[in-house]
Amino acid sequence: MPYSPHKWTAQHASIGISAGGNGESTEDMAFSTTTEFSNITFPTESIGQPYFDNTTKREYTAAVGQPAYLHCRVKNLGDRAVSWIRKRDLHILTVGVHTYSSDARFAALHTDGSNEWTLRVAPAQPRDSGAYECQVSTEPKISLSFRLTVVVSKAEILSGPELFVRAGSDINLTCIARHAPDPPSFIYWYRGSNVVNYAQRGGISVETEQRTRTSRLLIARASPRDSGNYTCAPSSSDSASVVVHVVSGERPAAMQSTTSRVAPSIQFLILLSIRIKQSRTILAIFILQTLLLLQKGFLKNFTSKTNHTWKNYCIRRFVTR
């Protein structure tokens, strides 16, 4: 029979015992005992030492405000205990299913009969980012390191904070959940404080792609009454809003294109710069001309007074003589 690591079988193991004296044969007194072990299974898990399942994921990312889970799998645990330790301060968070932290956000999850010991951090905060250690109380102790990264997930509406649309054209809003560790379970669109009502009028549709974490709101044939504040709210991300203006007329002040909004601003700045330079030049010329006029007036006045004084002096001198 070939050797099996999970089964050990002993068959026909005979022990022969004989007794007699004076060299005489005592075959009739001989007896034998045969002991047979068959189909006795010795599990290897009860024999080996604990070890980690190295196929377990060891780097996790969670969004701020959402639960974070670190999964540690230990084989052949036996009567040993599994602990979770925060490495930056070597603080013991949990031992077994018991929590040894004053921070109630930390908890150990374990199902009887399972080899998985999970550390839950709920809700996760940016300060929770860092290294954690899953430790088994063997002698010497064995441990496995994990890393948690907590990110701020925010929604972004690609059109920017404000959007101008010509009446009769379509409102097309695209929202992306940035830095979301997992695809959102839903993405809601609001107009003001109310969820966008598809039944309110026709021509409203929403397309959501969980894989790309993207949602698109399309409102066909927009009218001025469709103006308002629109908000994109993914399930696990901060929301984003845009103010939509539906404008009547052939050439609204600003249209849906980003370029049309940016170009007038650049032109305005250039024009303003030129005007400032021109104003400075005009002001400098004005000041110079004023100084020249003042100087001319002063000289004229000074000359007049000087001539008058000289004439008086001459007359007085002539009279005295």
PDB file of C-alpha atoms in Angstrom, residues 71-231:
ATOM      1  CA  HIS A  71      -7.893  39.439   6.794  1.00  0.00           C
ATOM      2  CA  CYS A  72      -5.352  37.055   8.364  1.00  0.00           C
ATOM      3  CA  ARG A  73      -5.545  33.299   7.754  1.00  0.00           C
ATOM      4  CA  VAL A  74      -3.726  30.878  10.077  1.00  0.00           C
ATOM      5  CA  LYS A  75      -3.487  27.124   9.516  1.00  0.00           C
ATOM      6  CA  ASN A  76      -2.953  24.542  12.293  1.00  0.00           C
ATOM      7  CA  LEU A  77      -3.748  27.124  14.960  1.00  0.00           C
ATOM      8  CA  GLY A  78      -4.647  24.586  17.634  1.00  0.00           C
ATOM      9  CA  ASP A  79      -5.003  26.220  21.046  1.00  0.00           C
ATOM     10  CA  ARG A  80      -2.892  29.252  20.188  1.00  0.00           C
ATOM     11  CA  ALA A  81      -4.264  32.797  20.073  1.00  0.00           C
ATOM     12  CA  VAL A  82      -4.214  35.296  17.221  1.00  0.00           C
ATOM     13  CA  SER A  83      -3.520  38.956  18.019  1.00  0.00           C
ATOM     14  CA  TRP A  84      -3.627  42.139  15.983  1.00  0.00           C
ATOM     15  CA  ILE A  85      -0.955  44.778  16.729  1.00  0.00           C
ATOM     16  CA  ARG A  86      -0.546  48.317  15.414  1.00  0.00           C
ATOM     17  CA  LYS A  87       3.122  48.552  14.502  1.00  0.00           C
ATOM     18  CA  ARG A  88       3.712  52.289  14.840  1.00  0.00           C
ATOM     19  CA  ASP A  89       3.250  52.145  18.625  1.00  0.00           C
ATOM     20  CA  LEU A  90       3.206  48.339  19.178  1.00  0.00           C
ATOM     21  CA  HIS A  91      -0.265  48.683  20.671  1.00  0.00           C
ATOM     22  CA  ILE A  92      -2.148  45.384  21.075  1.00  0.00           C
ATOM     23  CA  LEU A  93      -5.554  45.954  19.504  1.00  0.00           C
ATOM     24  CA  THR A  94      -7.144  42.525  19.823  1.00  0.00           C
ATOM     25  CA  VAL A  95      -6.396  39.068  21.207  1.00  0.00           C
ATOM     26  CA  GLY A  96      -8.671  36.373  19.911  1.00  0.00           C
ATOM     27  CA  VAL A  97     -12.094  37.994  19.649  1.00  0.00           C
ATOM     28  CA  HIS A  98     -11.442  40.372  22.545  1.00  0.00           C
ATOM     29  CA  THR A  99     -10.565  44.037  22.009  1.00  0.00           C
ATOM     30  CA  TYR A 100      -7.765  45.618  24.059  1.00  0.00           C
ATOM     31  CA  SER A 101      -8.107  49.186  22.840  1.00  0.00           C
ATOM     32  CA  SER A 102     -10.101  52.101  24.181  1.00  0.00           C
ATOM     33  CA  ASP A 103     -10.883  52.982  20.578  1.00  0.00           C
ATOM     34  CA  ALA A 104     -14.173  51.224  19.902  1.00  0.00           C
ATOM     35  CA  ARG A 105     -13.581  51.417  16.150  1.00  0.00           C
ATOM     36  CA  PHE A 106     -11.287  48.376  16.391  1.00  0.00           C
ATOM     37  CA  ALA A 107     -12.756  44.877  16.621  1.00  0.00           C
ATOM     38  CA  ALA A 108     -11.746  41.285  15.822  1.00  0.00           C
ATOM     39  CA  LEU A 109     -14.076  39.150  13.712  1.00  0.00           C
ATOM     40  CA  HIS A 110     -13.902  35.360  13.693  1.00  0.00           C
ATOM     41  CA  THR A 111     -16.279  32.522  12.903  1.00  0.00           C
ATOM     42  CA  ASP A 112     -15.934  29.223  14.792  1.00  0.00           C
ATOM     43  CA  GLY A 113     -14.278  26.599  12.627  1.00  0.00           C
ATOM     44  CA  SER A 114     -12.779  29.204  10.325  1.00  0.00           C
ATOM     45  CA  ASN A 115      -9.048  29.859   9.955  1.00  0.00           C
ATOM     46  CA  GLU A 116      -9.615  33.560   9.236  1.00  0.00           C
ATOM     47  CA  TRP A 117      -9.116  36.308  11.819  1.00  0.00           C
ATOM     48  CA  THR A 118     -10.222  39.740  10.651  1.00  0.00           C
ATOM     49  CA  LEU A 119      -9.390  43.151  12.071  1.00  0.00           C
ATOM     50  CA  ARG A 120     -12.166  45.652  11.451  1.00  0.00           C
ATOM     51  CA  VAL A 121     -11.633  49.438  11.662  1.00  0.00           C
ATOM     52  CA  ALA A 122     -14.954  51.251  11.365  1.00  0.00           C
ATOM     53  CA  PRO A 123     -15.145  53.981  10.390  1.00  0.00           C
ATOM     54  CA  ALA A 124     -11.625  54.340   9.005  1.00  0.00           C
ATOM     55  CA  GLN A 125      -9.801  57.642   9.430  1.00  0.00           C
ATOM     56  CA  PRO A 126      -6.634  58.971   7.719  1.00  0.00           C
ATOM     57  CA  ARG A 127      -4.662  58.449  10.946  1.00  0.00           C
ATOM     58  CA  ASP A 128      -5.364  54.695  10.680  1.00  0.00           C
ATOM     59  CA  SER A 129      -3.064  54.405   7.672  1.00  0.00           C
ATOM     60  CA  GLY A 130       0.050  52.356   8.376  1.00  0.00           C
ATOM     61  CA  ALA A 131       1.337  48.878   9.172  1.00  0.00           C
ATOM     62  CA  TYR A 132      -0.449  46.244  11.249  1.00  0.00           C
ATOM     63  CA  GLU A 133       0.720  42.834  12.391  1.00  0.00           C
ATOM     64  CA  CYS A 134      -1.144  39.565  12.748  1.00  0.00           C
ATOM     65  CA  GLN A 135       0.632  37.568  15.466  1.00  0.00           C
ATOM     66  CA  VAL A 136       0.293  33.965  16.686  1.00  0.00           C
ATOM     67  CA  SER A 137       1.242  33.019  20.243  1.00  0.00           C
ATOM     68  CA  THR A 138       3.705  30.282  19.378  1.00  0.00           C
ATOM     69  CA  GLU A 139       7.159  30.037  20.948  1.00  0.00           C
ATOM     70  CA  PRO A 140       8.829  31.867  19.364  1.00  0.00           C
ATOM     71  CA  LYS A 141       5.976  34.023  18.098  1.00  0.00           C
ATOM     72  CA  ILE A 142       5.248  34.221  14.376  1.00  0.00           C
ATOM     73  CA  SER A 143       3.749  37.265  12.685  1.00  0.00           C
ATOM     74  CA  LEU A 144       2.646  38.592   9.309  1.00  0.00           C
ATOM     75  CA  SER A 145       2.593  42.281   8.336  1.00  0.00           C
ATOM     76  CA  PHE A 146      -0.270  44.098   6.636  1.00  0.00           C
ATOM     77  CA  ARG A 147      -0.590  47.661   5.346  1.00  0.00           C
ATOM     78  CA  LEU A 148      -3.690  49.829   5.395  1.00  0.00           C
ATOM     79  CA  THR A 149      -4.072  53.027   3.358  1.00  0.00           C
ATOM     80  CA  VAL A 150      -7.018  55.282   4.110  1.00  0.00           C
ATOM     81  CA  VAL A 151      -7.833  57.717   1.310  1.00  0.00           C
ATOM     82  CA  VAL A 152     -10.298  60.561   0.881  1.00  0.00           C
ATOM     83  CA  SER A 153     -12.651  59.598  -1.918  1.00  0.00           C
ATOM     84  CA  LYS A 154     -14.299  62.550  -3.653  1.00  0.00           C
ATOM     85  CA  ALA A 155     -16.700  62.832  -6.516  1.00  0.00           C
ATOM     86  CA  GLU A 156     -15.845  65.152  -9.413  1.00  0.00           C
ATOM     87  CA  ILE A 157     -18.186  66.570 -12.052  1.00  0.00           C
ATOM     88  CA  LEU A 158     -16.137  67.102 -15.195  1.00  0.00           C
ATOM     89  CA  SER A 159     -17.951  70.242 -16.353  1.00  0.00           C
ATOM     90  CA  GLY A 160     -16.683  72.237 -13.360  1.00  0.00           C
ATOM     91  CA  PRO A 161     -18.617  74.172 -10.701  1.00  0.00           C
ATOM     92  CA  GLU A 162     -20.777  76.120 -13.176  1.00  0.00           C
ATOM     93  CA  LEU A 163     -22.315  75.264 -16.531  1.00  0.00           C
ATOM     94  CA  PHE A 164     -24.207  77.336 -19.134  1.00  0.00           C
ATOM     95  CA  VAL A 165     -26.420  75.531 -21.627  1.00  0.00           C
ATOM     96  CA  ARG A 166     -28.474  76.934 -24.497  1.00  0.00           C
ATOM     97  CA  ALA A 167     -32.193  76.281 -24.185  1.00  0.00           C
ATOM     98  CA  GLY A 168     -33.278  73.356 -26.360  1.00  0.00           C
ATOM     99  CA  SER A 169     -29.881  71.580 -26.165  1.00  0.00           C
ATOM    100  CA  ASP A 170     -28.954  68.731 -23.818  1.00  0.00           C
ATOM    101  CA  ILE A 171     -27.557  68.885 -20.301  1.00  0.00           C
ATOM    102  CA  ASN A 172     -24.826  66.250 -20.103  1.00  0.00           C
ATOM    103  CA  LEU A 173     -23.166  65.820 -16.703  1.00  0.00           C
ATOM    104  CA  THR A 174     -20.428  63.247 -16.014  1.00  0.00           C
ATOM    105  CA  CYS A 175     -19.445  62.337 -12.451  1.00  0.00           C
ATOM    106  CA  ILE A 176     -16.414  60.257 -11.397  1.00  0.00           C
ATOM    107  CA  ALA A 177     -15.753  58.885  -7.908  1.00  0.00           C
ATOM    108  CA  ARG A 178     -12.044  59.632  -7.466  1.00  0.00           C
ATOM    109  CA  HIS A 179      -9.820  57.455  -5.235  1.00  0.00           C
ATOM    110  CA  ALA A 180     -12.661  55.066  -4.376  1.00  0.00           C
ATOM    111  CA  PRO A 181     -11.113  51.760  -3.188  1.00  0.00           C
ATOM    112  CA  ASP A 182     -14.146  49.816  -4.396  1.00  0.00           C
ATOM    113  CA  PRO A 183     -16.794  50.610  -6.997  1.00  0.00           C
ATOM    114  CA  PRO A 184     -19.694  52.466  -5.375  1.00  0.00           C
ATOM    115  CA  SER A 185     -22.827  50.428  -4.832  1.00  0.00           C
ATOM    116  CA  PHE A 186     -24.836  53.381  -6.145  1.00  0.00           C
ATOM    117  CA  ILE A 187     -24.457  56.954  -7.412  1.00  0.00           C
ATOM    118  CA  TYR A 188     -27.426  59.269  -6.866  1.00  0.00           C
ATOM    119  CA  TRP A 189     -28.123  62.530  -8.685  1.00  0.00           C
ATOM    120  CA  TYR A 190     -29.905  65.376  -6.895  1.00  0.00           C
ATOM    121  CA  ARG A 191     -31.440  68.605  -8.128  1.00  0.00           C
ATOM    122  CA  GLY A 192     -31.443  70.839  -5.102  1.00  0.00           C
ATOM    123  CA  SER A 193     -32.311  68.590  -2.148  1.00  0.00           C
ATOM    124  CA  ASN A 194     -34.425  66.144  -4.177  1.00  0.00           C
ATOM    125  CA  VAL A 195     -33.367  63.073  -6.115  1.00  0.00           C
ATOM    126  CA  VAL A 196     -33.661  63.669  -9.857  1.00  0.00           C
ATOM    127  CA  ASN A 197     -37.179  62.568 -10.761  1.00  0.00           C
ATOM    128  CA  TYR A 198     -37.244  60.572 -13.984  1.00  0.00           C
ATOM    129  CA  ALA A 199     -41.021  60.565 -14.017  1.00  0.00           C
ATOM    130  CA  GLN A 200     -41.285  64.337 -13.751  1.00  0.00           C
ATOM    131  CA  ARG A 201     -40.693  64.699 -17.459  1.00  0.00           C
ATOM    132  CA  GLY A 202     -39.359  62.618 -20.313  1.00  0.00           C
ATOM    133  CA  GLY A 203     -35.847  62.787 -21.685  1.00  0.00           C
ATOM    134  CA  ILE A 204     -33.983  62.177 -18.396  1.00  0.00           C
ATOM    135  CA  SER A 205     -31.596  59.213 -18.199  1.00  0.00           C
ATOM    136  CA  VAL A 206     -28.710  58.061 -16.008  1.00  0.00           C
ATOM    137  CA  GLU A 207     -25.969  55.628 -17.010  1.00  0.00           C
ATOM    138  CA  THR A 208     -23.713  54.289 -14.250  1.00  0.00           C
ATOM    139  CA  GLU A 209     -20.611  52.158 -14.817  1.00  0.00           C
ATOM    140  CA  GLN A 210     -19.421  50.653 -11.548  1.00  0.00           C
ATOM    141  CA  ARG A 211     -16.158  49.390 -13.010  1.00  0.00           C
ATOM    142  CA  THR A 212     -15.046  52.877 -14.034  1.00  0.00           C
ATOM    143  CA  ARG A 213     -16.849  54.502 -11.068  1.00  0.00           C
ATOM    144  CA  THR A 214     -18.600  56.839 -13.492  1.00  0.00           C
ATOM    145  CA  SER A 215     -22.169  58.112 -13.778  1.00  0.00           C
ATOM    146  CA  ARG A 216     -23.694  60.260 -16.541  1.00  0.00           C
ATOM    147  CA  LEU A 217     -26.848  62.345 -16.239  1.00  0.00           C
ATOM    148  CA  LEU A 218     -28.500  63.335 -19.526  1.00  0.00           C
ATOM    149  CA  ILE A 219     -31.398  65.787 -19.701  1.00  0.00           C
ATOM    150  CA  ALA A 220     -32.610  66.202 -23.269  1.00  0.00           C
ATOM    151  CA  ARG A 221     -34.078  69.399 -24.673  1.00  0.00           C
ATOM    152  CA  ALA A 222     -33.294  71.522 -21.633  1.00  0.00           C
ATOM    153  CA  SER A 223     -35.477  74.473 -20.736  1.00  0.00           C
ATOM    154  CA  PRO A 224     -34.884  77.312 -18.251  1.00  0.00           C
ATOM    155  CA  ARG A 225     -36.895  75.428 -15.630  1.00  0.00           C
ATOM    156  CA  ASP A 226     -34.162  72.739 -15.686  1.00  0.00           C
ATOM    157  CA  SER A 227     -31.699  75.265 -14.254  1.00  0.00           C
ATOM    158  CA  GLY A 228     -30.510  74.630 -10.729  1.00  0.00           C
ATOM    159  CA  ASN A 229     -27.895  73.016  -8.490  1.00  0.00           C
ATOM    160  CA  TYR A 230     -27.127  69.403  -9.457  1.00  0.00           C
ATOM    161  CA  THR A 231     -25.272  67.085  -7.064  1.00  0.00           C
TER     162      THR A 231
END
